[in-house]
Amino acid sequence: MKIGLVLPELPQYSETFFNMKIKGLAENGHEVIVFTSEGKETERSGFRVVRALPTSGKGKAGIAVNMATAYAKLLSGSFPEARRFLELERNSGRSKREAMKNLYLNAHIISHRTDVLHFGFATTALKRENAAAATGAKMSVSFRGFDINVYPLKHPGCYSLLWKRLDKVHSISGYLYTKAIGMGLSAGIPHMKITPAVDLRSFPLKDAPGSIHNPVRIFTVGRLNWIKDYETAVSALGILKRKGVRFTYDIAGEGPEMERIRFAVHQAGIEDDVTFHGKLSHEKTSDMMRRSDIYLQTSMQEGFCVSALEAQATGLLCVVSDADGLKENVVDGVTGFFAERRSPRSFAERLISVIGMEEAVRREIAMNARMRLEKDFTYERQKELFNDFFSGLNKAA
Amino acid sequence: MRKEELTVAIYSGNIPSTTFIENLIEGMAESGMNIVLFGKMNRRVSYYGNVKIIPTPQNTPALALFVLKESVKMIARDRRKFAKLYSSVRKRTGSPRQFLRDMGAMLPIINEDPGIFHVQWAKTVQVYPELFEHLTGKIAVSLRGAHINYSPLNDPSLADAYRKYFPGVSAFHAVSEAIKLEAAKYGADPDKTTVIHTSVRDELMNTPPKEVKRDGKFRLISVGRFHWKKGYHYGLDAMNILKKKGVECQYDIVAQGDVPEEIQFLLNEYDLNNSVSILPGMEHSKLMEKVRSSDALLLPSVEEGIANVVLEAMAAGVPVLTTDCGGMNEVVKDGENGFITRVRDAEAMAAKVELLARMNPEQVSSITGSARETVRMGFTRELQKKNFAAFYNKLAA
């Protein structure tokens, strides 16, 4: 089967989720083309890359020349597809101008024949809803946290056309799928939940899983943005400090809310206990995890949260919020612990109770987490599931 | 120097400036001081008294001509000093346009060389450091909000600029005792710092206070632009807690600008869209009407100097609930003239709302009565004017 994967940019080496997905598909005999705006049109370890036409730079004249070339190419090579695309666009209520613009945006996709066109994010499918139908391919999409939790806040109704065009849906958590149904996705469209997986070799079990240092070492990985709610983490640690609990708190990540988080740290009086590491590589993150005791995730909401999965693989004690995505990631009282979203008091109580647990109980929790990961969240299992996802889609045709 | 000869440059970089700076200009001009203003002229303004305006043009040709003229003036007076200024600004600025802008901002000030140069925004020491090296008169710096409380935490170069230039400043004006302490960390000598509080309009004190009525839902209001420091996310947490407890509330947020994703997210997550209204910024008299029609004003901020809107609500006889951020506890005494909680504590905020909602009208009147008295004693225009006049006269002596 020929699978077209539409991504906003080529997966970096660190984005193992995509790399493994592509690798797995190639191993199962599928031909994979990655359509993307970034990166060169090359063969890359088993898949071909096709780049989108530039939409910025070179000024208006440059774009005009590019547009003219693109339309000429389409006219000669893919005339029927281009015509169908424009028809579909007009039938979707888009103006002529919009339709022509979108044709340019989709030119690299519709000039290739694929059996399935899969969009790595729902937001990547916006303005590209008609590309699959124009070429006669099946259309599928992956839901991630940002697509469902954040983007529609400012763009209500943004997916109404996408919902009409989809043949199959992949969601990284059951929660995101349910929320999409609430946003108008038809329950009749086939769907599969395939959670992220962890490369267990890159995140080996640490020495003495479940153990606690003094001061206790607490760690969080994630972008410094509002949805991760670092303020709640910081306030909770402020409570620990006032209660005389000694700790260090390491934060790996960068993002727009640095000033806000630093001020919270200052206000909580824990400046000497907190270290900002910036964005860390996979290897360094894994090292940091092995040196830490507790993984803390206070997010207001999560699609699923790979970092919490990696922390469980490493044998850390996970204290996470009861955000819906995290509830499918951590099993409360079995592989980690929940605290109430947005409640510093709840997080502080939870942290104190975990620190106070008997060593044997903590070890059991950490080992439960590792075993669950080894059973249900391996790359091998994920590869199989993705193969099923696409095979099922082709059969439906 | 005799009072009538005293020339004070009140410098914010914008003409006209923010309300409180405009009040200061008017007040000092009325007291018979010679005022001089520099910076970008946003619109025509006229003042009573002796106010000289030296605007810096904004469009490039006019700016270039202006810089040339001012340069000639400075060269004629002191060539060596000009050379020093020129090379310093050249070295610091990246583009020719930036160079022109910086020279255009500083040259007229250096040429005028006012007896007192009063910098309204502390960050000016980082933006135009040369001013602090070339002026021969006394320099005063106002210590306000974010410039002292959190910007230097996240910007080490700003903290360094403060440490470098603050020791050379003749006097500081702090908007609260709290900020005086904070600025001392960057070398603002507390012995050279005078706390002068903000003030409210006289007409607010002259209108009869709001009558206490209790009918149906408890109406809360918050006022201020959307910014994380305003703590609206904590306000919404408090609303969620109240809703769960069955306390019926209507919460109005009067704020300019786009509703941030985070706020929209929490409104949806807590299902508060029916009990929370977001109203666009409005003209002051309308705003005060809106505040008067509320049962309490909530200030959920994590950072403030002393929030004017709290003083205004107190003057209007509307009960206030505020966090103890910045200088707020210099105004509000819990249970006496309002209510005060720790910052970032939604549970405490909710508890105070509940407490107030259950109070009888006599108890509420007693609190609002003493709130009015607080404003009358310490936050009138007259007092602020007197304090600033004394501040400048002492500096000139």
Short mmCIF file of N, CA, C and O in Angstrom, two decimals, chain A residues 117-175:
data_model
loop_
_atom_site.label_atom_id
_atom_site.label_comp_id
_atom_site.label_asym_id
_atom_site.label_seq_id
_atom_site.Cartn_x
_atom_site.Cartn_y
_atom_site.Cartn_z
N LEU A 117 -4.10 8.90 2.63
CA LEU A 117 -3.44 10.13 3.03
C LEU A 117 -3.69 10.30 4.52
O LEU A 117 -4.84 10.45 4.95
N HIS A 118 -2.60 10.24 5.29
CA HIS A 118 -2.77 10.33 6.75
C HIS A 118 -2.15 11.62 7.25
O HIS A 118 -0.98 11.92 6.99
N PHE A 119 -2.93 12.39 8.00
CA PHE A 119 -2.46 13.67 8.54
C PHE A 119 -1.99 13.44 9.98
O PHE A 119 -2.76 12.97 10.82
N GLY A 120 -0.73 13.81 10.24
CA GLY A 120 -0.13 13.56 11.56
C GLY A 120 -0.79 14.35 12.68
O GLY A 120 -0.68 13.98 13.85
N PHE A 121 -1.44 15.45 12.35
CA PHE A 121 -2.17 16.27 13.32
C PHE A 121 -3.47 16.73 12.67
O PHE A 121 -3.49 16.96 11.46
N ALA A 122 -4.49 16.92 13.47
CA ALA A 122 -5.74 17.44 12.91
C ALA A 122 -5.50 18.84 12.35
O ALA A 122 -6.05 19.20 11.30
N THR A 123 -4.67 19.63 13.03
CA THR A 123 -4.43 21.00 12.56
C THR A 123 -3.70 21.01 11.20
O THR A 123 -3.86 21.94 10.42
N THR A 124 -2.91 19.97 10.91
CA THR A 124 -2.21 19.88 9.62
C THR A 124 -3.21 19.66 8.49
O THR A 124 -2.94 19.97 7.33
N ALA A 125 -4.37 19.09 8.82
CA ALA A 125 -5.36 18.80 7.80
C ALA A 125 -6.20 20.02 7.43
O ALA A 125 -6.93 19.99 6.44
N LEU A 126 -6.10 21.10 8.21
CA LEU A 126 -6.89 22.29 7.91
C LEU A 126 -6.42 22.89 6.58
O LEU A 126 -5.22 22.99 6.32
N LYS A 127 -7.36 23.26 5.73
CA LYS A 127 -7.14 23.76 4.37
C LYS A 127 -6.67 22.64 3.43
O LYS A 127 -6.36 22.89 2.27
N ARG A 128 -6.54 21.44 3.95
CA ARG A 128 -6.11 20.31 3.11
C ARG A 128 -7.17 19.21 3.16
O ARG A 128 -6.91 18.07 2.83
N GLU A 129 -8.36 19.58 3.61
CA GLU A 129 -9.42 18.58 3.81
C GLU A 129 -9.78 17.86 2.52
O GLU A 129 -10.22 16.71 2.54
N ASN A 130 -9.62 18.56 1.37
CA ASN A 130 -10.09 17.99 0.11
C ASN A 130 -9.01 17.29 -0.70
O ASN A 130 -9.28 16.79 -1.80
N ALA A 131 -7.79 17.25 -0.18
CA ALA A 131 -6.67 16.68 -0.95
C ALA A 131 -6.88 15.19 -1.22
O ALA A 131 -6.65 14.71 -2.33
N ALA A 132 -7.30 14.45 -0.20
CA ALA A 132 -7.45 13.01 -0.36
C ALA A 132 -8.56 12.70 -1.37
O ALA A 132 -8.37 11.92 -2.31
N ALA A 133 -9.72 13.34 -1.18
CA ALA A 133 -10.85 13.09 -2.07
C ALA A 133 -10.50 13.42 -3.52
O ALA A 133 -10.92 12.73 -4.44
N ALA A 134 -9.70 14.47 -3.72
CA ALA A 134 -9.33 14.88 -5.08
C ALA A 134 -8.51 13.80 -5.79
O ALA A 134 -8.59 13.65 -7.00
N THR A 135 -7.71 13.06 -5.03
CA THR A 135 -6.85 12.05 -5.65
C THR A 135 -7.44 10.65 -5.50
O THR A 135 -6.83 9.67 -5.90
N GLY A 136 -8.59 10.55 -4.88
CA GLY A 136 -9.22 9.24 -4.69
C GLY A 136 -8.62 8.42 -3.57
O GLY A 136 -8.85 7.22 -3.48
N ALA A 137 -7.82 9.07 -2.71
CA ALA A 137 -7.22 8.34 -1.59
C ALA A 137 -8.17 8.35 -0.39
O ALA A 137 -9.06 9.19 -0.30
N LYS A 138 -7.95 7.39 0.53
CA LYS A 138 -8.67 7.41 1.81
C LYS A 138 -8.01 8.46 2.70
O LYS A 138 -6.81 8.72 2.56
N MET A 139 -8.78 9.00 3.62
CA MET A 139 -8.21 10.04 4.48
C MET A 139 -8.31 9.65 5.95
O MET A 139 -9.36 9.25 6.43
N SER A 140 -7.17 9.77 6.62
CA SER A 140 -7.19 9.52 8.07
C SER A 140 -6.37 10.59 8.78
O SER A 140 -5.60 11.31 8.15
N VAL A 141 -6.57 10.68 10.09
CA VAL A 141 -5.91 11.74 10.84
C VAL A 141 -5.55 11.24 12.23
O VAL A 141 -6.18 10.33 12.75
N SER A 142 -4.50 11.82 12.80
CA SER A 142 -4.15 11.54 14.20
C SER A 142 -4.56 12.73 15.05
O SER A 142 -4.30 13.88 14.69
N PHE A 143 -5.19 12.46 16.20
CA PHE A 143 -5.50 13.52 17.16
C PHE A 143 -4.42 13.59 18.21
O PHE A 143 -4.08 12.58 18.82
N ARG A 144 -3.91 14.76 18.42
CA ARG A 144 -2.99 14.99 19.52
C ARG A 144 -3.57 16.06 20.44
O ARG A 144 -4.51 16.76 20.05
N GLY A 145 -2.97 16.22 21.60
CA GLY A 145 -3.53 17.12 22.61
C GLY A 145 -3.82 18.52 22.08
O GLY A 145 -4.93 19.03 22.22
N PHE A 146 -2.84 19.13 21.41
CA PHE A 146 -3.00 20.51 20.94
C PHE A 146 -4.20 20.65 20.00
O PHE A 146 -4.96 21.60 20.08
N ASP A 147 -4.36 19.63 19.09
CA ASP A 147 -5.44 19.67 18.10
C ASP A 147 -6.81 19.83 18.74
O ASP A 147 -7.66 20.54 18.22
N ILE A 148 -7.00 19.11 19.83
CA ILE A 148 -8.34 19.01 20.42
C ILE A 148 -8.48 19.91 21.64
O ILE A 148 -9.50 20.55 21.84
N ASN A 149 -7.42 20.01 22.45
CA ASN A 149 -7.51 20.77 23.70
C ASN A 149 -7.32 22.27 23.52
O ASN A 149 -7.88 23.06 24.27
N VAL A 150 -6.46 22.66 22.58
CA VAL A 150 -6.07 24.06 22.52
C VAL A 150 -6.56 24.78 21.26
O VAL A 150 -7.24 25.80 21.36
N TYR A 151 -6.22 24.26 20.09
CA TYR A 151 -6.50 25.00 18.86
C TYR A 151 -7.96 25.43 18.70
O TYR A 151 -8.24 26.58 18.38
N PRO A 152 -8.92 24.54 18.98
CA PRO A 152 -10.33 24.95 18.79
C PRO A 152 -10.80 26.03 19.76
O PRO A 152 -11.84 26.64 19.51
N LEU A 153 -10.07 26.30 20.84
CA LEU A 153 -10.48 27.35 21.78
C LEU A 153 -10.64 28.68 21.05
O LEU A 153 -11.56 29.43 21.30
N LYS A 154 -9.68 28.96 20.16
CA LYS A 154 -9.69 30.22 19.42
C LYS A 154 -10.34 30.06 18.05
O LYS A 154 -10.55 31.03 17.35
N HIS A 155 -10.57 28.82 17.64
CA HIS A 155 -11.12 28.56 16.31
C HIS A 155 -12.28 27.58 16.40
O HIS A 155 -12.19 26.46 15.89
N PRO A 156 -13.37 27.99 17.05
CA PRO A 156 -14.49 27.05 17.18
C PRO A 156 -15.02 26.65 15.81
O PRO A 156 -15.05 27.46 14.89
N GLY A 157 -15.34 25.39 15.68
CA GLY A 157 -15.89 24.91 14.40
C GLY A 157 -14.86 24.68 13.32
O GLY A 157 -15.21 24.42 12.17
N CYS A 158 -13.57 24.76 13.69
CA CYS A 158 -12.51 24.68 12.66
C CYS A 158 -12.46 23.33 11.95
O CYS A 158 -11.95 23.23 10.86
N TYR A 159 -13.00 22.28 12.59
CA TYR A 159 -12.88 20.95 11.98
C TYR A 159 -14.15 20.48 11.27
O TYR A 159 -14.25 19.31 10.91
N SER A 160 -15.13 21.37 11.07
CA SER A 160 -16.41 20.88 10.55
C SER A 160 -16.26 20.20 9.18
O SER A 160 -16.88 19.17 8.92
N LEU A 161 -15.40 20.75 8.31
CA LEU A 161 -15.20 20.11 7.00
C LEU A 161 -14.38 18.82 7.14
O LEU A 161 -14.67 17.81 6.50
N LEU A 162 -13.39 18.87 8.01
CA LEU A 162 -12.54 17.69 8.24
C LEU A 162 -13.40 16.50 8.66
O LEU A 162 -13.23 15.38 8.15
N TRP A 163 -14.32 16.74 9.58
CA TRP A 163 -15.18 15.64 10.07
C TRP A 163 -15.91 14.96 8.90
O TRP A 163 -16.10 13.77 8.89
N LYS A 164 -16.29 15.77 7.88
CA LYS A 164 -17.05 15.22 6.74
C LYS A 164 -16.18 14.36 5.83
O LYS A 164 -16.68 13.50 5.12
N ARG A 165 -14.88 14.64 5.82
CA ARG A 165 -14.02 13.98 4.84
C ARG A 165 -13.30 12.74 5.38
O ARG A 165 -12.74 11.97 4.62
N LEU A 166 -13.29 12.57 6.68
CA LEU A 166 -12.47 11.51 7.27
C LEU A 166 -13.02 10.11 7.03
O LEU A 166 -14.22 9.89 7.09
N ASP A 167 -12.08 9.18 6.77
CA ASP A 167 -12.46 7.78 6.67
C ASP A 167 -12.09 7.01 7.93
O ASP A 167 -12.65 5.98 8.24
N LYS A 168 -11.09 7.51 8.66
CA LYS A 168 -10.66 6.81 9.88
C LYS A 168 -9.90 7.78 10.78
O LYS A 168 -9.25 8.71 10.29
N VAL A 169 -9.98 7.51 12.06
CA VAL A 169 -9.37 8.39 13.04
C VAL A 169 -8.43 7.62 13.95
O VAL A 169 -8.77 6.53 14.42
N HIS A 170 -7.24 8.18 14.16
CA HIS A 170 -6.35 7.64 15.19
C HIS A 170 -6.27 8.66 16.31
O HIS A 170 -6.08 9.85 16.07
N SER A 171 -6.43 8.18 17.54
CA SER A 171 -6.34 9.09 18.67
C SER A 171 -5.33 8.53 19.67
O SER A 171 -5.27 7.32 19.88
N ILE A 172 -4.52 9.41 20.27
CA ILE A 172 -3.51 8.92 21.22
C ILE A 172 -4.12 8.61 22.59
O ILE A 172 -3.48 8.02 23.44
N SER A 173 -5.38 9.05 22.79
CA SER A 173 -6.07 8.67 24.03
C SER A 173 -7.56 8.58 23.76
O SER A 173 -8.07 9.18 22.80
N GLY A 174 -8.26 7.84 24.58
CA GLY A 174 -9.70 7.71 24.44
C GLY A 174 -10.38 9.04 24.69
O GLY A 174 -11.36 9.40 24.05
N TYR A 175 -9.78 9.80 25.62
CA TYR A 175 -10.35 11.08 26.01
C TYR A 175 -10.42 12.05 24.82
O TYR A 175 -11.44 12.71 24.60
#
